[in-house]
Coordinates of C-alpha atoms and ligand atoms in Angstrom, one line a residue:
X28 CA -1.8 3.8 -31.4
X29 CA 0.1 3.9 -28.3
X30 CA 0.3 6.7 -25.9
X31 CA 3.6 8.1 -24.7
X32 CA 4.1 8.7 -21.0
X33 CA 6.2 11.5 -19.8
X34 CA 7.7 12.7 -16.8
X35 CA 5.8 15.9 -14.5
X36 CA 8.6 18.3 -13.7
X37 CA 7.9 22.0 -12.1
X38 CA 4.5 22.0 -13.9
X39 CA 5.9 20.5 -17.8
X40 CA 5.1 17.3 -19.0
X41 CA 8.6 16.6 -20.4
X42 CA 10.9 13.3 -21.7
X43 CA 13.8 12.8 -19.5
X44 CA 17.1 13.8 -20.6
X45 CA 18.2 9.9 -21.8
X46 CA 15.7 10.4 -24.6
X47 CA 15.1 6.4 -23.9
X48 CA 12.3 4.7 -23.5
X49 CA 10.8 1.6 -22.3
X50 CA 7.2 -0.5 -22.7
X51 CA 4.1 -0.5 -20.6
X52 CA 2.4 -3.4 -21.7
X53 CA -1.4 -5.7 -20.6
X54 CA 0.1 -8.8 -18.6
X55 CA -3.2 -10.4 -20.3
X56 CA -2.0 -10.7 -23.7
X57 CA 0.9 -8.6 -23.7
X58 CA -0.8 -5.8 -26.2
X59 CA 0.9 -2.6 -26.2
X60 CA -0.9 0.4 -24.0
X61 CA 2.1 3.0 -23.8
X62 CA 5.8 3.8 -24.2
X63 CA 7.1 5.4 -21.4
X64 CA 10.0 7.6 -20.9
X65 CA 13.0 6.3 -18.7
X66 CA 14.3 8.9 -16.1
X67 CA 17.9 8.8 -15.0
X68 CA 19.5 10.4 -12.2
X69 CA 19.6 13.9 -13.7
X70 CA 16.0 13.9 -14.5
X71 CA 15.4 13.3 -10.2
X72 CA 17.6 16.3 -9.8
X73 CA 15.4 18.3 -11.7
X74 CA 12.5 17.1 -9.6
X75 CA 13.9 17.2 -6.4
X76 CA 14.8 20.7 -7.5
X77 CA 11.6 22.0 -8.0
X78 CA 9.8 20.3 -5.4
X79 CA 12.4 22.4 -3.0
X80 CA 11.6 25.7 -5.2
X81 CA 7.5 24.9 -4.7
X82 CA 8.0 24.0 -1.0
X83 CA 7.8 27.2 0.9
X84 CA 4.8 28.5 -1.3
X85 CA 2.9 25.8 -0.7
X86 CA 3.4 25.2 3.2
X87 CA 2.8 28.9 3.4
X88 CA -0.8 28.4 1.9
X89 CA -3.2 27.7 4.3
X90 CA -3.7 24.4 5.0
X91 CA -7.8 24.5 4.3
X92 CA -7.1 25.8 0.7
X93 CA -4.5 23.0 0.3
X94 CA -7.3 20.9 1.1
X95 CA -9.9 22.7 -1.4
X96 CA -7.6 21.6 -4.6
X97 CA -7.6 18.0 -2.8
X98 CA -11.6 18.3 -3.0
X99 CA -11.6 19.1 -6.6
X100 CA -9.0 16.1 -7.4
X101 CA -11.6 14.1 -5.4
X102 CA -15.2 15.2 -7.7
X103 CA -12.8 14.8 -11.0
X104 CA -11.8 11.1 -10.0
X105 CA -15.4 10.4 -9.5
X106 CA -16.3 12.0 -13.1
X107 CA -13.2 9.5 -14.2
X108 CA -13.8 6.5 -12.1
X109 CA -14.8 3.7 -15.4
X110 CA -12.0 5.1 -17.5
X111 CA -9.4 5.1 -15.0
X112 CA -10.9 1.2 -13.8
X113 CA -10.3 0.2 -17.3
X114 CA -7.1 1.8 -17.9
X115 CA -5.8 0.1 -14.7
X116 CA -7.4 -3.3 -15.6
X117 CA -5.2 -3.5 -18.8
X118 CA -2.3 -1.9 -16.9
X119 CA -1.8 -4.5 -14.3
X120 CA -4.4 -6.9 -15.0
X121 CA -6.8 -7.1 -11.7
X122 CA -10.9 -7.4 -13.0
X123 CA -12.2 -4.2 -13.3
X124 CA -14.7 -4.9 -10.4
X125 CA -11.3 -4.8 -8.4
X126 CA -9.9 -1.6 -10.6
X127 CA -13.0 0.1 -9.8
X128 CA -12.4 -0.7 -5.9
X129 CA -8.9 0.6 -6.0
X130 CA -10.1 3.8 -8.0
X131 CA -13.0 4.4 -5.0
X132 CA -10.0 3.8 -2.1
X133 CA -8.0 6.7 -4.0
X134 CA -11.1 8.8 -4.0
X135 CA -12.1 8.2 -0.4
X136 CA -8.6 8.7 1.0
X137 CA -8.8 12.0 -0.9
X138 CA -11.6 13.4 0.0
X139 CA -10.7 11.8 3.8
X140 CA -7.7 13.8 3.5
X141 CA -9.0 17.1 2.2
X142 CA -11.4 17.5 5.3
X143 CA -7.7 17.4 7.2
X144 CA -6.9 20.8 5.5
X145 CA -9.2 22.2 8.6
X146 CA -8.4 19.8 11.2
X147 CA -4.5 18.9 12.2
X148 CA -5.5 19.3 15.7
X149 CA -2.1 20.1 18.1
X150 CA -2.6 20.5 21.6
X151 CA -3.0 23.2 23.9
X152 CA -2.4 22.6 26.7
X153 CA -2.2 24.5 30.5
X154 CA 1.6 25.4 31.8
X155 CA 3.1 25.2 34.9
X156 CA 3.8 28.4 35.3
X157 CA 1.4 31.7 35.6
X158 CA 1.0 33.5 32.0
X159 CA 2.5 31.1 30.0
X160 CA 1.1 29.7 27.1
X161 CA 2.1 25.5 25.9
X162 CA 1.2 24.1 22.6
X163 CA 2.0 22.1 19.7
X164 CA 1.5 21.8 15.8
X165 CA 2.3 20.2 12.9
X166 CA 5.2 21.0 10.7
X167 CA 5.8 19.7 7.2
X168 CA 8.9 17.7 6.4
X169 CA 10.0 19.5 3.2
X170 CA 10.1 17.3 0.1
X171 CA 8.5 13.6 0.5
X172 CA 9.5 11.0 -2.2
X173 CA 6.8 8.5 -3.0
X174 CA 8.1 4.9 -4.0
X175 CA 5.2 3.0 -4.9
X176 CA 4.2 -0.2 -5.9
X177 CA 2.1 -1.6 -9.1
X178 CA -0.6 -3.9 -7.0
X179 CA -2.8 -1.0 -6.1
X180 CA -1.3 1.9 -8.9
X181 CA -4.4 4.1 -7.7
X182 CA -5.2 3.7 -4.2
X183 CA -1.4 3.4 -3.0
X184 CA -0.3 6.4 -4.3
X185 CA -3.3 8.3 -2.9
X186 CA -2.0 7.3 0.6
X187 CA 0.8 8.9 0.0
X188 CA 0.2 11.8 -1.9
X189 CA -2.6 13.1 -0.1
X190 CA -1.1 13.2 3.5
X191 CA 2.1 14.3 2.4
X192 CA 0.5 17.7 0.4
X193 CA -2.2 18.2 3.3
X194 CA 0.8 18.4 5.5
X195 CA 2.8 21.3 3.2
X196 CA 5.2 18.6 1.8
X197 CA 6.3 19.5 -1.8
X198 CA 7.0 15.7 -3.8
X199 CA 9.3 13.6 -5.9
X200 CA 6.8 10.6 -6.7
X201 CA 8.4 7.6 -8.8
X202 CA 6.1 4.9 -8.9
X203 CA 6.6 1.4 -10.0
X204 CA 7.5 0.7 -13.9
X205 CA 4.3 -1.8 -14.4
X206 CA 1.8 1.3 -13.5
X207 CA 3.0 4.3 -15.0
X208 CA 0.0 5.3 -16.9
X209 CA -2.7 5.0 -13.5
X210 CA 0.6 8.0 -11.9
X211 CA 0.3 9.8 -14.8
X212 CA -3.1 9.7 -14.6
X213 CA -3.1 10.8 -10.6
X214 CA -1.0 13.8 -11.5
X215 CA -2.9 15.1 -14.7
X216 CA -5.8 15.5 -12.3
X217 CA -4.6 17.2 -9.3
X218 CA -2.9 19.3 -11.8
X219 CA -6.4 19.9 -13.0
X220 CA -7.8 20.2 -9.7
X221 CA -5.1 23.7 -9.2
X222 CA -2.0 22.2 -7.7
X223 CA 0.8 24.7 -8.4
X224 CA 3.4 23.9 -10.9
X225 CA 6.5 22.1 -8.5
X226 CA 4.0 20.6 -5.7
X227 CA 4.1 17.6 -7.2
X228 CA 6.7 15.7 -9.5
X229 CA 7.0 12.8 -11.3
X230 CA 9.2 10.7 -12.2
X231 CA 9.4 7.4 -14.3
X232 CA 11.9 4.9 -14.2
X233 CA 13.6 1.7 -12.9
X234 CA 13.5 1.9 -9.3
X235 CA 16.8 -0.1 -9.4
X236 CA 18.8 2.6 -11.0
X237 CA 17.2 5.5 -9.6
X238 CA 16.1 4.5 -6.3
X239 CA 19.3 5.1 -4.5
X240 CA 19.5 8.4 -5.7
X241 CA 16.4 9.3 -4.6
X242 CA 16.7 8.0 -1.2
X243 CA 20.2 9.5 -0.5
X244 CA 19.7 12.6 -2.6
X245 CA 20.4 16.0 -0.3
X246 CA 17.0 17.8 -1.3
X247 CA 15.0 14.5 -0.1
X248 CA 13.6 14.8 3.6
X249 CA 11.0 11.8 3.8
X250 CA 10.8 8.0 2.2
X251 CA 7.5 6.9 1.9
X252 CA 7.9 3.3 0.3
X253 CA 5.9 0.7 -0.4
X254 CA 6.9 -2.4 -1.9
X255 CA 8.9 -5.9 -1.1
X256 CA 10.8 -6.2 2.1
X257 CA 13.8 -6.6 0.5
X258 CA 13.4 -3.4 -1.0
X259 CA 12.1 -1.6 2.2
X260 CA 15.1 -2.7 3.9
X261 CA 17.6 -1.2 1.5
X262 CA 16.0 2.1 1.2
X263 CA 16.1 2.1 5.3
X264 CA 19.5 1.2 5.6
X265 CA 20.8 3.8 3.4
X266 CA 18.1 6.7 5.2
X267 CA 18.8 5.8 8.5
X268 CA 23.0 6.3 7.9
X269 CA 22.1 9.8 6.8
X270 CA 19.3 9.9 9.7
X271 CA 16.6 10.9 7.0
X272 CA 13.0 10.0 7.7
X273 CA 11.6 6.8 6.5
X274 CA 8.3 5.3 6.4
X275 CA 8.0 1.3 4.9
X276 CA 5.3 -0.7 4.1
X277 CA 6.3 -3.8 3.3
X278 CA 5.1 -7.4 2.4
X279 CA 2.9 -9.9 4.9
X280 CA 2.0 -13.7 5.2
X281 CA -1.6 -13.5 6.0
X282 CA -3.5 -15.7 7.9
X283 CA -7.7 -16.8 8.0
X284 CA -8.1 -18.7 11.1
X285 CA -11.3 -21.1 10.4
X286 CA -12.4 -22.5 14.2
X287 CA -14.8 -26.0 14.2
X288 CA -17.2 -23.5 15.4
X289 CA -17.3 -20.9 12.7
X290 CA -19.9 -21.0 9.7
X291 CA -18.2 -22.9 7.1
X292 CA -19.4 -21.5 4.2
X293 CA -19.0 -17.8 5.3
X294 CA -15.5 -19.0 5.7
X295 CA -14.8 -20.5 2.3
X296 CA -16.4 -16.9 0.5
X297 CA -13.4 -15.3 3.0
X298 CA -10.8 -17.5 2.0
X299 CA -11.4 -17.2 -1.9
X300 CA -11.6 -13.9 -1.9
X301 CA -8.7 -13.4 0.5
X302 CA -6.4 -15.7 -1.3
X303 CA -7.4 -15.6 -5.0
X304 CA -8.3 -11.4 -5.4
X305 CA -5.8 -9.1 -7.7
X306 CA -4.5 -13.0 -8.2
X307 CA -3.0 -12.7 -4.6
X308 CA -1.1 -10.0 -5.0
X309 CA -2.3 -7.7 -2.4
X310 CA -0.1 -7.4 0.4
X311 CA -3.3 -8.6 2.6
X312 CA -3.9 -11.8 0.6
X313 CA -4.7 -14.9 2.6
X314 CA -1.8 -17.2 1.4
X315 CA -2.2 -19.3 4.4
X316 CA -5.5 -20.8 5.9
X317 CA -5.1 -22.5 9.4
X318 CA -8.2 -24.8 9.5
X319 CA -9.6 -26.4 13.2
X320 CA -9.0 -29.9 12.6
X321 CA -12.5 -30.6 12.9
X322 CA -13.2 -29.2 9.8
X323 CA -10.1 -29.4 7.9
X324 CA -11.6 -31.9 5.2
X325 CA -15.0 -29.6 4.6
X326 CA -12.7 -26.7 4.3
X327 CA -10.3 -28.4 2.6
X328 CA -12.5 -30.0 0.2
X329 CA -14.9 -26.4 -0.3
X330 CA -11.9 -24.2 -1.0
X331 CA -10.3 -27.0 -4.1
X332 CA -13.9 -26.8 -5.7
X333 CA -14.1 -22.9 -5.5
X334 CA -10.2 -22.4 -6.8
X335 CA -11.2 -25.5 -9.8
X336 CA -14.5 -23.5 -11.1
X337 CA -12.6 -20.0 -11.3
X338 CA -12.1 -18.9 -14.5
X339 CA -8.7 -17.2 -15.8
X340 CA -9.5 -14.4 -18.4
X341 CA -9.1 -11.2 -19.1
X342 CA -9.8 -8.6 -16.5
X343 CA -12.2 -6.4 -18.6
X344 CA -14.0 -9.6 -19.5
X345 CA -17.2 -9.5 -17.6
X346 CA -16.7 -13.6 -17.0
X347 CA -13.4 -13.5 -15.5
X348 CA -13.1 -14.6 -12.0
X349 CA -9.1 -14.6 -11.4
X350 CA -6.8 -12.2 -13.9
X351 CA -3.3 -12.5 -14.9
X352 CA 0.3 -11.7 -12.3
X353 CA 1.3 -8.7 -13.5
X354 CA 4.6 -9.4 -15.5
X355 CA 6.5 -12.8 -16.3
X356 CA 9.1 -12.5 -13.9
X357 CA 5.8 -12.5 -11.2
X358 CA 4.8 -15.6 -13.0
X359 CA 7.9 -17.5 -13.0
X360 CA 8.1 -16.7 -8.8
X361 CA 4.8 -18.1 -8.2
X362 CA 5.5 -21.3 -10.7
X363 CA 8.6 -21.9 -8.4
X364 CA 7.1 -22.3 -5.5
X365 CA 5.4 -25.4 -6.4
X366 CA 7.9 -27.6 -6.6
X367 CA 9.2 -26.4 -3.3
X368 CA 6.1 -26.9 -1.9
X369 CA 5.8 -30.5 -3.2
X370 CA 9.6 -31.2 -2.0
X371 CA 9.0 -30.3 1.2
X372 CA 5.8 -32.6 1.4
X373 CA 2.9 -30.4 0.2
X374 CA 0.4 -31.8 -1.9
X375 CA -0.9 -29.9 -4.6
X376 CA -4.6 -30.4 -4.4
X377 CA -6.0 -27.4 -7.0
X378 CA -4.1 -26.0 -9.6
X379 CA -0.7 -25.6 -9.7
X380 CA 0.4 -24.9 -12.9
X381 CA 1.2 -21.7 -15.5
X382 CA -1.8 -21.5 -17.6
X383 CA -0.8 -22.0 -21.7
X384 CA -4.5 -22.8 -23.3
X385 CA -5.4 -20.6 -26.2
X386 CA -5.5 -16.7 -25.8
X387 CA -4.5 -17.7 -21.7
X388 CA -0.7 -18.8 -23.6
X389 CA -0.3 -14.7 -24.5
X390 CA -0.5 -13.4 -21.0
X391 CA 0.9 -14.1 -16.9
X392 CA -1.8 -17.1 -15.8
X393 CA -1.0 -18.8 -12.9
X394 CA -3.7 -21.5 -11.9
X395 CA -5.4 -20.8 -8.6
X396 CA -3.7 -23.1 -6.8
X397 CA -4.3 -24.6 -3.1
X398 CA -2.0 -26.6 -1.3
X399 CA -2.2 -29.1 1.4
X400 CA -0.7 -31.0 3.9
X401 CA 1.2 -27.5 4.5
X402 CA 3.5 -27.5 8.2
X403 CA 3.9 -24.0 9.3
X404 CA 7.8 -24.1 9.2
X405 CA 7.6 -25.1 5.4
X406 CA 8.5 -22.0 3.2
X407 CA 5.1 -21.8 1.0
X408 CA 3.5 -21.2 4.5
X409 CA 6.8 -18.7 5.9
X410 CA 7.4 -16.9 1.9
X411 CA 5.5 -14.5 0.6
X412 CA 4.6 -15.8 -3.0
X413 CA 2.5 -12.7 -4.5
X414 CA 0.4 -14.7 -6.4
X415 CA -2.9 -16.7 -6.5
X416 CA -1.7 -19.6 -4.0
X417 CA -2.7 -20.6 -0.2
X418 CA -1.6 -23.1 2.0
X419 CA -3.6 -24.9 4.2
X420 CA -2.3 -26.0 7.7
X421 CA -4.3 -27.9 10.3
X422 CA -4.7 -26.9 14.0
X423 CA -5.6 -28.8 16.9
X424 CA -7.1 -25.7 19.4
X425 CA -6.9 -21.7 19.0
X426 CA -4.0 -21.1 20.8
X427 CA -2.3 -23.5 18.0
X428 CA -3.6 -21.8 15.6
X429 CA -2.3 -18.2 16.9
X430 CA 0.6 -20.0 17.4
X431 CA 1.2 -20.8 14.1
X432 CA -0.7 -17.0 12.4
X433 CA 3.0 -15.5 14.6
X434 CA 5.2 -17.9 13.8
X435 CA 6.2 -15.6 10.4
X436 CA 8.6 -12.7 10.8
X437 CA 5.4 -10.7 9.2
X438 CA 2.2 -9.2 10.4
X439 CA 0.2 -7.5 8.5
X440 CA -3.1 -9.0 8.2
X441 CA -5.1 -11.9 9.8
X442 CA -9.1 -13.3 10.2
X443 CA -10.6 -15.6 12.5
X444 CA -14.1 -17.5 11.8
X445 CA -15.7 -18.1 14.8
X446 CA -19.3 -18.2 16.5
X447 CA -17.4 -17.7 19.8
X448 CA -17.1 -14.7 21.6
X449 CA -14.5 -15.8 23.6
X450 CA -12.1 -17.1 21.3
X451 CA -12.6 -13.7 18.9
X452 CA -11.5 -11.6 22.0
X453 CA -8.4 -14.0 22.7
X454 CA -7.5 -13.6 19.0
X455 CA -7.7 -10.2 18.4
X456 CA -5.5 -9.4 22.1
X457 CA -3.3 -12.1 20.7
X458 CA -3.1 -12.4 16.7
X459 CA 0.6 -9.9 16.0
X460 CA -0.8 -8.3 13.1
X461 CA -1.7 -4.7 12.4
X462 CA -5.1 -5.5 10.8
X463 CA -7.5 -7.8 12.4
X464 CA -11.0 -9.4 10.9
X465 CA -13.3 -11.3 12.7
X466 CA -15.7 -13.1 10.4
X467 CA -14.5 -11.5 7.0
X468 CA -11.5 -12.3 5.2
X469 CA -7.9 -10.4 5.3
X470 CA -8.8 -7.8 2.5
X471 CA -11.0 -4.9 2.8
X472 CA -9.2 -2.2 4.5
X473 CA -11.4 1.2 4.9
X474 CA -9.0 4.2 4.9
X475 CA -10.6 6.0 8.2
X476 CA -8.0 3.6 10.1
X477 CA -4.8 3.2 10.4
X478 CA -3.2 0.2 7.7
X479 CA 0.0 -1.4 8.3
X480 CA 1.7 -4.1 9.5
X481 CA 4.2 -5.3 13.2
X482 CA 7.0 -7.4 12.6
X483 CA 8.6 -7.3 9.0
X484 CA 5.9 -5.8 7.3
X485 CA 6.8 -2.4 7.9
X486 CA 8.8 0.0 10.0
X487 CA 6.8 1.2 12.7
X488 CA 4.8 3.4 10.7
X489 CA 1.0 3.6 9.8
X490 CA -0.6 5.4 6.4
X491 CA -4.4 6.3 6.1
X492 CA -6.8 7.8 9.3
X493 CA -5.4 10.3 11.3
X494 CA -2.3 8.2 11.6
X495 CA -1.1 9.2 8.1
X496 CA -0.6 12.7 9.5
X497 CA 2.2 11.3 12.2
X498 CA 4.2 10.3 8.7
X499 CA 4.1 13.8 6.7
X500 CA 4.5 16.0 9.5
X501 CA 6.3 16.7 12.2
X502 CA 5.8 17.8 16.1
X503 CA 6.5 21.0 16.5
X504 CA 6.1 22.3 20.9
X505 CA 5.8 25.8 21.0
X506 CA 5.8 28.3 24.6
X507 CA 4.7 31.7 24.5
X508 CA 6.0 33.6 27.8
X509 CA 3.4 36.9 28.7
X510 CA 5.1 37.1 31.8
X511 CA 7.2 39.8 30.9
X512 CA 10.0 38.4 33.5
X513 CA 12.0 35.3 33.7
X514 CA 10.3 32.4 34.8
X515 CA 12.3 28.6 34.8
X516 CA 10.7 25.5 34.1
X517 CA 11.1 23.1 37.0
X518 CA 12.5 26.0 39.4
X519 CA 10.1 28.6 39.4
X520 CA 6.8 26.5 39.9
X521 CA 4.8 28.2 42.7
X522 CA 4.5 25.8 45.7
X523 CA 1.0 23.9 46.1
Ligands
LIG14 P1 9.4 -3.6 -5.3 O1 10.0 -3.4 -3.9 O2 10.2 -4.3 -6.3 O3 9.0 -2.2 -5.9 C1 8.2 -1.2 -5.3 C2 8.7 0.1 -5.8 O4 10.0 0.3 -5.4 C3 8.6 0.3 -7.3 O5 8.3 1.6 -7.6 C4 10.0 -0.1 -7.7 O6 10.4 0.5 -9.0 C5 10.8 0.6 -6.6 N1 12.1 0.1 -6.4 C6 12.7 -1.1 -6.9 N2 14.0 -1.2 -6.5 C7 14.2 -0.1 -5.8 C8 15.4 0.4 -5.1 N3 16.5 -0.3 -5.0 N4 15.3 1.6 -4.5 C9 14.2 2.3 -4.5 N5 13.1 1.9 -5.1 C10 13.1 0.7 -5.7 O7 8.0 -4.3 -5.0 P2 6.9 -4.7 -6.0 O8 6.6 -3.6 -7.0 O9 7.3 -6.0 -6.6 O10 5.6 -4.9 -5.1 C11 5.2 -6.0 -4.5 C12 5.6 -6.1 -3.0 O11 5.1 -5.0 -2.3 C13 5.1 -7.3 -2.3 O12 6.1 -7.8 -1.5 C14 4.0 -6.7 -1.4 O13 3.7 -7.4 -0.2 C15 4.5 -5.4 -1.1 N6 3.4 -4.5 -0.8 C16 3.1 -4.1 0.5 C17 2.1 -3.3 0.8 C18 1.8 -2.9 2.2 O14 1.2 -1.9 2.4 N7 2.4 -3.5 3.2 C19 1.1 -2.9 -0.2 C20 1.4 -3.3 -1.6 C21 2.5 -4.1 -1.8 P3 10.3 -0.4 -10.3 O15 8.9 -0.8 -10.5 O16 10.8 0.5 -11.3 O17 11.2 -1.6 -10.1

């Protein structure tokens, strides 16, 4: 039978006040997992409002006991890791290899983050003048709402949540309406793990209808989003009139650069894990590959074989190399860029087409699909498609080739495959992207550094490392005065 997902409000798991409901479904064959109750505006009062009840309680405990209950969420992920791989597998359809991946980047960040609970170094530092004491600290924002997206339903969320409640931030977290059952999840066990009732709400909904609410709602002090550019720059144009704090993560166009002097074959196991992982829908995936002319063909002609032996299945299915796009609409975007691709001169040289043989017909497949003959200005190598397609452009030299990685309003994530010292220090000075690989492909973050993107991938901001902290918190300077008389900054130094 399925289960029934409800919203977290001050510590209840409760419907929202509609009383409606809509379907989480298994973009594999479309089965049935849970129904899920639909917030409306008057449920995200009632979270905003206790989130602002919770907040001074929880700022007010110290920051290494906020980070004990982030320990605890940490060892019961661990004890849950299979089950919550599994659950997220059918959720949004990546192979469980992949689910179990995400599921480890949630608990790392966690645990990453807990150890912050005795950390959040300020600094102290001397003043100018005689018995007078300069430093700074941290100060939380207030109430943080978390917009998150369905690609990673696990890790994602993690990012967010864990740096926000380190910091003393109270939350409103609404993520996306493919993946409610991994939030649910997230929230059942750091309400295990002790987090007071408030601390953390949730809310699920359409992010269309509630989103500006959230984002312009009084009670609201920080955006966190992650999600599609478009949506990012919505949600900053209606924070920035009322000068609130936001933080985007947005989409990329990433880039492997393969050089005529890089191993090949290293370059090919980059490249289809880059492009064709989560079915390309990680914000990192390699949907373009610029290829040294020099090897083009080998590259060219490796990559077709490796996208025509993948198999399409389901993601539980120990078999399956490639899993489904996680809804129909996803589908029908990726479908629609082929004939673009092919107008625009692109040939089509593996795949290409929406999967409809036998149990494939019941879910989202998209063929892994690689095209050629790709010119940088064309829109399959400037458009973020989200799905399990690449585009392969040829490049005479490296600065070509960096020439062409820039040449999107993105920059997120890039590789080069080289043997050559020289051209991998030129790349990574050069390449405009906020994550750089040298011989590996443009997935495989590790959350002790900062992630995120220049250009139109995000908004300035990082998440994960110590980086995360510069989101949920704020600089706070702070003078103490033991003089006992007044002494004026600038005015009063004592001559040298
Ligand atoms: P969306 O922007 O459609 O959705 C992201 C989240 O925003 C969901 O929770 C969604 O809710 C919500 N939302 C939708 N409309 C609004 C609105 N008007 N106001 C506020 N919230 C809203 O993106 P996708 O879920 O389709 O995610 C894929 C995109 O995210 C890709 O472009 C990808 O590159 C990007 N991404 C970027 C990452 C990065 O770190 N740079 C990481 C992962 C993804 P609902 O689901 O209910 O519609």
């Amino acid at each position: 039978m399925a289960m029934h997902l409800q919203n977290h409000i001050d510590g209840r798991w409760v419907d929202s006040v509609s009383g409606e409901t809509f379907e989480n479904t298994d973009p594999a064959n479309g089965e049935m997992i849970a129904t899920v109750t639909k917030s409306t505006t008057a449920d995200v009062d009632k979270a905003v409002e206790a989130a602002r009840r919770a907040y001074d309680a929880w700022r007010l405990m110290p920051a290494p006991k906020r980070g004990e209950i982030l320990y605890r969420a940490g060892e019961i992920m661990l004890a849950r890791k299979e089950d919550l791989a599994r659950e997220m597998t059918r959720e949004m359809g990546k192979v469980v290899a992949e689910a179990r991946g995400d599921v480890q980047e949630g608990i790392d960040m966690t645990y990453y983050i807990a150890g912050e609970g005795r950390r959040q170094f300020g600094d102290v530092v001397p003043a100018e003048l005689p018995n007078k004491w300069a430093m700074s600290m941290r100060h939380p924002h207030g109430v943080v709402a978390a917009i998150t997206p369905w690609n990673f339903p696990f890790a994602i969320p993690t990012w967010k949540l864990m740096p926000a409640l380190i910091c003393g931030n109270t939350l409103v977290f609404k993520p996306a309406s493919y993946t409610p059952l991994l939030a649910v999840r997230l929230v059942q066990i750091l309400e295990e793990a002790g987090l007071p009732k408030g601390v953390l709400n949730l809310v699920l909904g359409p992010g269309g209808d509630l989103g500006d609410h959230i984002v312009t709602h009084p009670g609201v002090d920080l955006i966190s989003f992650t999600g599609s550019s478009d949506t990012g720059a919505h949600i900053g144009e209606l924070a920035g009139k009322l000068l609130k704090r936001v933080s985007c993560e947005l989409g990329g166009k990433n880039a492997i650069v393969v050089m005529d002097d890089a191993n090949v074959d290293l370059a090919i196991d980059g490249i289809v894990w880059s492009a064709f992982g989560t079915s390309g829908q990680r914000c990192t995936a390699a949907s373009r590959v610029i290829t040294h002319r020099g090897v083009a063909s080998e590259v060219i002609e490796k990559i077709v074989g490796r996208a025509k032996r993948m198999r399409m299945g389901h993601g539980l299915e120990p078999t399956t190399d490639l899993g489904p796009v996680v809804s129909k609409s996803a589908l029908e975007k990726v479908a629609s860029y082929i004939p673009i691709a092919e107008k625009e001169g692109a040939t089509v040289a593996a795949g290409g087409k929406i999967a409809r043989e036998g149990a494939l017909a019941k879910g989202f497949f998209h063929e892994p699909t690689v095209l050629t003959d790709v010119k940088p200005n064309m829109r399959v190598a400037q458009e973020e498609i989200f799905g399990p397609v690449t585009a392969v452009i040829e490049s005479t030299n490296l600065d070509e080739a960096i020439k062409i990685l820039n040449s999107t309003k993105y920059g997120l994530s890039c590789s080069l495959y080289t043997s050559n010292v020289n051209n991998a220090f030129r790349f990574m000075r050069d390449a405009e992207c906020g994550l750089v690989y040298l011989n590996a492909g443009t997935i495989g973050a590790e959350i002790q550094l900062p992630f995120g993107g220049m250009k139109a991938t995000g908004n300035g901001h990082r998440e994960a490392g110590r980086a995360a902290l510069e989101v949920y918190s704020e600089w706070k300077s702070i003078y103490v005065d033991y003089s006992g008389k007044l002494q004026r900054a600038q005015m009063d130094t004592p001559p040298p």
